[in-house]
PDB file of C-alpha atoms in Angstrom:
ATOM      1  CA  MET A   1     104.277  75.457  86.572  1.00 38.00           C
ATOM      2  CA  GLY A   2     107.276  77.692  87.360  1.00 40.00           C
ATOM      3  CA  ILE A   3     110.246  78.158  85.100  1.00 40.00           C
ATOM      4  CA  SER A   4     113.055  75.885  86.245  1.00 43.00           C
ATOM      5  CA  GLN A   5     115.985  77.445  88.036  1.00 44.00           C
ATOM      6  CA  GLU A   6     118.457  75.856  85.613  1.00 45.00           C
ATOM      7  CA  VAL A   7     117.132  78.169  82.875  1.00 41.00           C
ATOM      8  CA  PHE A   8     118.056  81.245  84.863  1.00 43.00           C
ATOM      9  CA  ALA A   9     121.009  80.196  86.985  1.00 47.00           C
ATOM     10  CA  HIS A  10     124.123  78.301  85.924  1.00 51.00           C
ATOM     11  CA  ALA A  11     123.382  75.606  88.479  1.00 55.00           C
ATOM     12  CA  VAL A  12     125.226  72.318  88.787  1.00 57.00           C
ATOM     13  CA  ALA A  13     124.192  70.027  85.943  1.00 61.00           C
ATOM     14  CA  GLN A  14     121.390  67.587  86.715  1.00 60.00           C
ATOM     15  CA  GLY A  15     123.661  64.544  86.492  1.00 64.00           C
ATOM     16  CA  ASP A  16     126.222  66.140  88.780  1.00 70.00           C
ATOM     17  CA  LYS A  17     123.432  67.109  91.180  1.00 69.00           C
ATOM     18  CA  GLY A  18     122.362  63.485  91.514  1.00 70.00           C
ATOM     19  CA  TYR A  19     125.949  62.388  92.063  1.00 74.00           C
ATOM     20  CA  ILE A  20     126.524  65.007  94.779  1.00 77.00           C
ATOM     21  CA  GLN A  21     123.378  63.968  96.615  1.00 72.00           C
ATOM     22  CA  GLU A  22     124.202  60.259  96.553  1.00 78.00           C
ATOM     23  CA  ILE A  23     127.832  60.176  97.689  1.00 79.00           C
ATOM     24  CA  SER A  24     129.222  60.474 101.194  1.00 81.00           C
ATOM     25  CA  GLY A  25     132.749  60.563 102.541  1.00 86.00           C
ATOM     26  CA  VAL A  26     135.795  62.250 101.069  1.00 89.00           C
ATOM     27  CA  HIS A  27     135.872  62.436  97.244  1.00 88.00           C
ATOM     28  CA  LEU A  28     138.572  64.994  96.495  1.00 90.00           C
ATOM     29  CA  VAL A  29     139.095  64.346  92.778  1.00 91.00           C
ATOM     30  CA  SER A  30     135.364  64.348  92.062  1.00 89.00           C
ATOM     31  CA  PHE A  31     134.816  67.666  93.828  1.00 89.00           C
ATOM     32  CA  ILE A  32     137.856  69.238  92.165  1.00 93.00           C
ATOM     33  CA  TYR A  33     136.356  68.239  88.818  1.00 91.00           C
ATOM     34  CA  LEU A  34     132.911  69.577  89.761  1.00 88.00           C
ATOM     35  CA  GLY A  35     134.398  72.888  90.944  1.00 88.00           C
ATOM     36  CA  ALA A  36     136.432  73.344  87.771  1.00 91.00           C
ATOM     37  CA  LYS A  37     133.479  72.421  85.573  1.00 88.00           C
ATOM     38  CA  HIS A  38     131.205  74.824  87.413  1.00 84.00           C
ATOM     39  CA  MET A  39     133.578  77.768  86.955  1.00 87.00           C
ATOM     40  CA  VAL A  40     134.408  77.051  83.309  1.00 87.00           C
ATOM     41  CA  THR A  41     130.698  76.848  82.435  1.00 86.00           C
ATOM     42  CA  GLY A  42     129.758  79.811  84.658  1.00 85.00           C
ATOM     43  CA  TYR A  43     129.231  82.437  81.969  1.00 87.00           C
ATOM     44  CA  ASP A  44     128.498  85.226  84.465  1.00 88.00           C
ATOM     45  CA  HIS A  45     131.740  84.596  86.366  1.00 88.00           C
ATOM     46  CA  ILE A  46     133.658  84.555  83.074  1.00 92.00           C
ATOM     47  CA  LEU A  47     132.016  87.787  81.899  1.00 94.00           C
ATOM     48  CA  PHE A  48     133.003  89.493  85.142  1.00 94.00           C
ATOM     49  CA  LEU A  49     136.579  88.210  84.814  1.00 93.00           C
ATOM     50  CA  LEU A  50     136.684  89.524  81.247  1.00 95.00           C
ATOM     51  CA  GLY A  51     135.552  92.919  82.490  1.00 96.00           C
ATOM     52  CA  VAL A  52     138.138  92.941  85.276  1.00 95.00           C
ATOM     53  CA  ILE A  53     141.123  92.242  83.017  1.00 95.00           C
ATOM     54  CA  PHE A  54     139.847  94.098  79.930  1.00 96.00           C
ATOM     55  CA  PHE A  55     142.185  97.081  80.344  1.00 94.00           C
ATOM     56  CA  LEU A  56     144.853  95.402  82.489  1.00 94.00           C
ATOM     57  CA  TYR A  57     148.052  94.895  80.534  1.00 90.00           C
ATOM     58  CA  ARG A  58     150.652  94.004  83.152  1.00 90.00           C
ATOM     59  CA  MET A  59     150.628  90.480  84.566  1.00 91.00           C
ATOM     60  CA  GLN A  60     151.245  91.676  88.130  1.00 93.00           C
ATOM     61  CA  HIS A  61     148.122  93.836  87.975  1.00 94.00           C
ATOM     62  CA  ILE A  62     146.091  90.956  86.554  1.00 93.00           C
ATOM     63  CA  ALA A  63     147.431  88.668  89.297  1.00 92.00           C
ATOM     64  CA  ILE A  64     146.439  91.151  92.026  1.00 94.00           C
ATOM     65  CA  TYR A  65     142.882  91.602  90.784  1.00 94.00           C
ATOM     66  CA  VAL A  66     142.307  87.910  90.101  1.00 91.00           C
ATOM     67  CA  SER A  67     143.754  86.987  93.515  1.00 92.00           C
ATOM     68  CA  VAL A  68     141.457  89.476  95.263  1.00 94.00           C
ATOM     69  CA  PHE A  69     138.461  88.095  93.341  1.00 93.00           C
ATOM     70  CA  ALA A  70     139.504  84.521  94.188  1.00 91.00           C
ATOM     71  CA  PHE A  71     139.907  85.397  97.879  1.00 93.00           C
ATOM     72  CA  GLY A  72     136.452  86.959  97.911  1.00 93.00           C
ATOM     73  CA  HIS A  73     134.534  84.125  96.298  1.00 91.00           C
ATOM     74  CA  SER A  74     136.521  81.413  98.086  1.00 91.00           C
ATOM     75  CA  THR A  75     135.798  82.943 101.491  1.00 94.00           C
ATOM     76  CA  THR A  76     132.038  83.283 101.115  1.00 94.00           C
ATOM     77  CA  MET A  77     131.680  79.978  99.267  1.00 90.00           C
ATOM     78  CA  LEU A  78     133.379  78.020 102.060  1.00 89.00           C
ATOM     79  CA  LEU A  79     131.768  79.923 104.943  1.00 91.00           C
ATOM     80  CA  GLY A  80     128.367  79.986 103.280  1.00 90.00           C
ATOM     81  CA  VAL A  81     128.211  76.215 102.840  1.00 87.00           C
ATOM     82  CA  TYR A  82     129.910  75.298 106.118  1.00 85.00           C
ATOM     83  CA  PHE A  83     127.605  77.526 108.185  1.00 88.00           C
ATOM     84  CA  ASN A  84     124.587  76.916 105.917  1.00 86.00           C
ATOM     85  CA  ILE A  85     124.184  80.593 104.954  1.00 84.00           C
ATOM     86  CA  GLY A  86     121.928  80.389 101.946  1.00 76.00           C
ATOM     87  CA  ILE A  87     120.774  83.274  99.755  1.00 84.00           C
ATOM     88  CA  ASN A  88     118.012  82.960  97.185  1.00 87.00           C
ATOM     89  CA  SER A  89     119.759  81.806  94.000  1.00 84.00           C
ATOM     90  CA  TYR A  90     117.797  84.165  91.770  1.00 89.00           C
ATOM     91  CA  ILE A  91     118.634  87.207  93.888  1.00 92.00           C
ATOM     92  CA  ILE A  92     122.348  86.419  94.245  1.00 91.00           C
ATOM     93  CA  ASP A  93     122.640  85.617  90.520  1.00 91.00           C
ATOM     94  CA  ALA A  94     120.931  88.935  89.730  1.00 94.00           C
ATOM     95  CA  ILE A  95     123.597  90.635  91.859  1.00 94.00           C
ATOM     96  CA  ILE A  96     126.271  88.715  89.935  1.00 93.00           C
ATOM     97  CA  GLY A  97     124.701  90.028  86.713  1.00 94.00           C
ATOM     98  CA  LEU A  98     124.853  93.489  88.268  1.00 96.00           C
ATOM     99  CA  SER A  99     128.588  92.998  88.843  1.00 96.00           C
ATOM    100  CA  VAL A 100     129.015  92.505  85.089  1.00 97.00           C
ATOM    101  CA  VAL A 101     127.078  95.731  84.414  1.00 97.00           C
ATOM    102  CA  TYR A 102     129.108  97.586  87.048  1.00 97.00           C
ATOM    103  CA  LYS A 103     132.442  96.513  85.584  1.00 97.00           C
ATOM    104  CA  ALA A 104     131.429  97.272  82.003  1.00 97.00           C
ATOM    105  CA  LEU A 105     130.353 100.782  83.053  1.00 97.00           C
ATOM    106  CA  ASP A 106     133.635 101.171  84.937  1.00 97.00           C
ATOM    107  CA  ASN A 107     135.550 100.214  81.782  1.00 96.00           C
ATOM    108  CA  LEU A 108     133.538 102.784  79.842  1.00 96.00           C
ATOM    109  CA  GLY A 109     134.540 105.512  82.299  1.00 95.00           C
ATOM    110  CA  ALA A 110     130.895 106.139  83.149  1.00 96.00           C
ATOM    111  CA  TYR A 111     131.376 106.897  86.839  1.00 96.00           C
ATOM    112  CA  GLN A 112     133.938 109.613  86.172  1.00 93.00           C
ATOM    113  CA  ARG A 113     131.704 111.242  83.556  1.00 94.00           C
ATOM    114  CA  TRP A 114     128.502 110.946  85.571  1.00 95.00           C
ATOM    115  CA  PHE A 115     129.744 111.601  89.098  1.00 93.00           C
ATOM    116  CA  GLY A 116     133.270 112.978  88.679  1.00 94.00           C
ATOM    117  CA  TRP A 117     134.490 110.145  90.901  1.00 92.00           C
ATOM    118  CA  GLN A 118     136.251 106.837  90.276  1.00 91.00           C
ATOM    119  CA  PRO A 119     135.256 103.990  92.629  1.00 92.00           C
ATOM    120  CA  ASN A 120     138.025 101.856  94.113  1.00 94.00           C
ATOM    121  CA  THR A 121     138.121  99.097  91.505  1.00 93.00           C
ATOM    122  CA  LEU A 122     140.110  96.694  93.686  1.00 95.00           C
ATOM    123  CA  MET A 123     137.607  97.024  96.558  1.00 96.00           C
ATOM    124  CA  ALA A 124     134.702  96.597  94.138  1.00 94.00           C
ATOM    125  CA  THR A 125     136.339  93.427  92.799  1.00 94.00           C
ATOM    126  CA  LEU A 126     136.612  92.067  96.355  1.00 95.00           C
ATOM    127  CA  ILE A 127     132.985  92.926  97.202  1.00 96.00           C
ATOM    128  CA  PHE A 128     131.655  91.334  94.039  1.00 94.00           C
ATOM    129  CA  GLY A 129     133.956  88.368  94.698  1.00 93.00           C
ATOM    130  CA  PHE A 130     132.075  87.890  97.974  1.00 95.00           C
ATOM    131  CA  CYS A 131     128.802  87.977  96.018  1.00 93.00           C
ATOM    132  CA  HIS A 132     130.036  85.438  93.472  1.00 90.00           C
ATOM    133  CA  GLY A 133     131.069  83.165  96.352  1.00 90.00           C
ATOM    134  CA  PHE A 134     127.589  83.309  97.868  1.00 90.00           C
ATOM    135  CA  GLY A 135     126.282  82.387  94.418  1.00 84.00           C
ATOM    136  CA  LEU A 136     128.391  79.241  94.534  1.00 82.00           C
ATOM    137  CA  SER A 137     127.502  78.416  98.146  1.00 86.00           C
ATOM    138  CA  SER A 138     123.772  78.914  97.568  1.00 84.00           C
ATOM    139  CA  LYS A 139     123.793  76.361  94.765  1.00 78.00           C
ATOM    140  CA  ILE A 140     125.844  73.852  96.754  1.00 81.00           C
ATOM    141  CA  ILE A 141     123.517  74.151  99.766  1.00 82.00           C
ATOM    142  CA  GLU A 142     120.530  73.344  97.535  1.00 77.00           C
ATOM    143  CA  TYR A 143     122.039  69.926  96.792  1.00 74.00           C
ATOM    144  CA  ASP A 144     122.305  68.891 100.434  1.00 75.00           C
ATOM    145  CA  ILE A 145     125.851  67.490 100.455  1.00 79.00           C
ATOM    146  CA  SER A 146     126.499  64.774 103.027  1.00 79.00           C
ATOM    147  CA  PRO A 147     128.140  66.117 106.213  1.00 83.00           C
ATOM    148  CA  ASP A 148     130.494  63.138 106.043  1.00 88.00           C
ATOM    149  CA  GLY A 149     133.678  64.579 104.521  1.00 84.00           C
ATOM    150  CA  LEU A 150     132.038  67.981 104.007  1.00 86.00           C
ATOM    151  CA  LEU A 151     135.051  70.204 104.752  1.00 89.00           C
ATOM    152  CA  PRO A 152     137.614  68.268 102.629  1.00 91.00           C
ATOM    153  CA  ASN A 153     135.094  68.068  99.790  1.00 88.00           C
ATOM    154  CA  LEU A 154     134.391  71.797 100.013  1.00 89.00           C
ATOM    155  CA  LEU A 155     138.099  72.580  99.955  1.00 91.00           C
ATOM    156  CA  ALA A 156     138.503  70.290  96.945  1.00 91.00           C
ATOM    157  CA  PHE A 157     135.566  72.001  95.219  1.00 89.00           C
ATOM    158  CA  ASN A 158     137.205  75.360  95.884  1.00 91.00           C
ATOM    159  CA  VAL A 159     140.499  74.114  94.438  1.00 93.00           C
ATOM    160  CA  GLY A 160     138.551  73.035  91.368  1.00 92.00           C
ATOM    161  CA  VAL A 161     136.919  76.460  91.114  1.00 90.00           C
ATOM    162  CA  GLU A 162     140.365  78.096  91.163  1.00 91.00           C
ATOM    163  CA  ILE A 163     141.632  75.665  88.518  1.00 94.00           C
ATOM    164  CA  GLY A 164     138.588  76.448  86.385  1.00 92.00           C
ATOM    165  CA  GLN A 165     139.161  80.156  86.907  1.00 92.00           C
ATOM    166  CA  LEU A 166     142.785  79.834  85.784  1.00 92.00           C
ATOM    167  CA  LEU A 167     141.724  77.876  82.696  1.00 93.00           C
ATOM    168  CA  ALA A 168     139.069  80.466  81.810  1.00 92.00           C
ATOM    169  CA  LEU A 169     141.458  83.322  82.515  1.00 93.00           C
ATOM    170  CA  SER A 170     144.176  81.750  80.367  1.00 93.00           C
ATOM    171  CA  ALA A 171     141.785  81.448  77.439  1.00 93.00           C
ATOM    172  CA  ILE A 172     140.634  85.060  77.919  1.00 94.00           C
ATOM    173  CA  LEU A 173     144.219  86.353  78.107  1.00 94.00           C
ATOM    174  CA  ILE A 174     145.242  84.469  74.962  1.00 94.00           C
ATOM    175  CA  MET A 175     142.299  85.892  72.999  1.00 94.00           C
ATOM    176  CA  MET A 176     142.793  89.368  74.437  1.00 94.00           C
ATOM    177  CA  GLY A 177     146.521  89.186  73.628  1.00 92.00           C
ATOM    178  CA  PHE A 178     145.816  88.537  69.955  1.00 94.00           C
ATOM    179  CA  TRP A 179     143.079  91.174  69.843  1.00 95.00           C
ATOM    180  CA  ARG A 180     145.225  93.853  71.498  1.00 93.00           C
ATOM    181  CA  ARG A 181     147.862  93.428  68.803  1.00 92.00           C
ATOM    182  CA  THR A 182     145.376  94.535  66.162  1.00 92.00           C
ATOM    183  CA  GLY A 183     144.218  98.040  65.412  1.00 88.00           C
ATOM    184  CA  SER A 184     140.619  97.048  66.057  1.00 92.00           C
ATOM    185  CA  PHE A 185     141.054  96.712  69.834  1.00 94.00           C
ATOM    186  CA  LEU A 186     140.763 100.389  70.722  1.00 89.00           C
ATOM    187  CA  ARG A 187     138.198 100.960  67.963  1.00 92.00           C
ATOM    188  CA  HIS A 188     135.891  98.250  69.284  1.00 96.00           C
ATOM    189  CA  ALA A 189     136.668  98.319  73.029  1.00 96.00           C
ATOM    190  CA  TYR A 190     133.706 100.643  73.633  1.00 96.00           C
ATOM    191  CA  THR A 191     131.338  98.389  71.683  1.00 97.00           C
ATOM    192  CA  ALA A 192     132.626  95.295  73.482  1.00 97.00           C
ATOM    193  CA  ASN A 193     131.955  96.819  76.887  1.00 98.00           C
ATOM    194  CA  VAL A 194     128.503  98.015  75.847  1.00 97.00           C
ATOM    195  CA  ALA A 195     127.778  94.437  74.740  1.00 97.00           C
ATOM    196  CA  MET A 196     129.086  93.185  78.081  1.00 97.00           C
ATOM    197  CA  MET A 197     126.856  95.640  79.925  1.00 97.00           C
ATOM    198  CA  CYS A 198     123.837  94.508  77.897  1.00 98.00           C
ATOM    199  CA  ALA A 199     124.643  90.879  78.691  1.00 97.00           C
ATOM    200  CA  GLY A 200     124.735  91.790  82.380  1.00 97.00           C
ATOM    201  CA  PHE A 201     121.302  93.429  82.136  1.00 97.00           C
ATOM    202  CA  VAL A 202     119.969  90.320  80.379  1.00 96.00           C
ATOM    203  CA  LEU A 203     121.310  88.150  83.208  1.00 94.00           C
ATOM    204  CA  ILE A 204     119.668  90.422  85.783  1.00 96.00           C
ATOM    205  CA  GLY A 205     116.368  90.267  83.894  1.00 95.00           C
ATOM    206  CA  TYR A 206     116.478  86.468  83.640  1.00 92.00           C
ATOM    207  CA  GLN A 207     117.185  86.057  87.345  1.00 91.00           C
ATOM    208  CA  LEU A 208     114.503  88.507  88.486  1.00 93.00           C
ATOM    209  CA  THR A 209     111.999  86.915  86.112  1.00 92.00           C
ATOM    210  CA  GLY A 210     112.822  83.529  87.624  1.00 85.00           C
ATOM    211  CA  PHE A 211     112.450  84.951  91.129  1.00 84.00           C
ATOM    212  CA  PHE A 212     108.939  86.305  90.485  1.00 86.00           C
ATOM    213  CA  VAL A 213     107.763  83.325  88.401  1.00 83.00           C
ATOM    214  CA  ALA A 214     109.073  80.581  90.725  1.00 66.00           C
TER     215      ALA A 214
END
């Protein structure tokens, strides 16, 4: 018997899955709630967000990067579900884990040391935003949402995702704000990003294991 996908992918909770499959018509509040819940409990999305803002100090820079990420995952989530473009959940979640590794290495200055070249971090954030969006759409497609009220419900789900992202980002910024005021921030920034990179590799390993076992 294969290992269940819920072990390896932060899929919609089983109770929410049943609810999604049973309802039809427009349910804006419910889908806003489901979108927010999915983002807040999406540890890989949160890890990537943490990596993105780790060394961003000015709010306008944070707003730019978060907006680009939001545009990316909103676009592919909506288009993916509406046009039924599904990607294997294990593969897309492995790529999302890779995005965490990529950003941690970027924060560590690895690309400059290894290749003498700094990738365009804003473009990378957009590209990985697209990947994160396909991660969301792939999970939604699996639950076979009723076509009745599909577009309004998808838009509501996306609004919920953005609300969840803002809640997660607010919590991250508050914690980072306190940490940056201490002398330990610069001392432990390297260790924190190494830990983040390791977490990304663990996520990749889980997803690929699920892919080959399923």
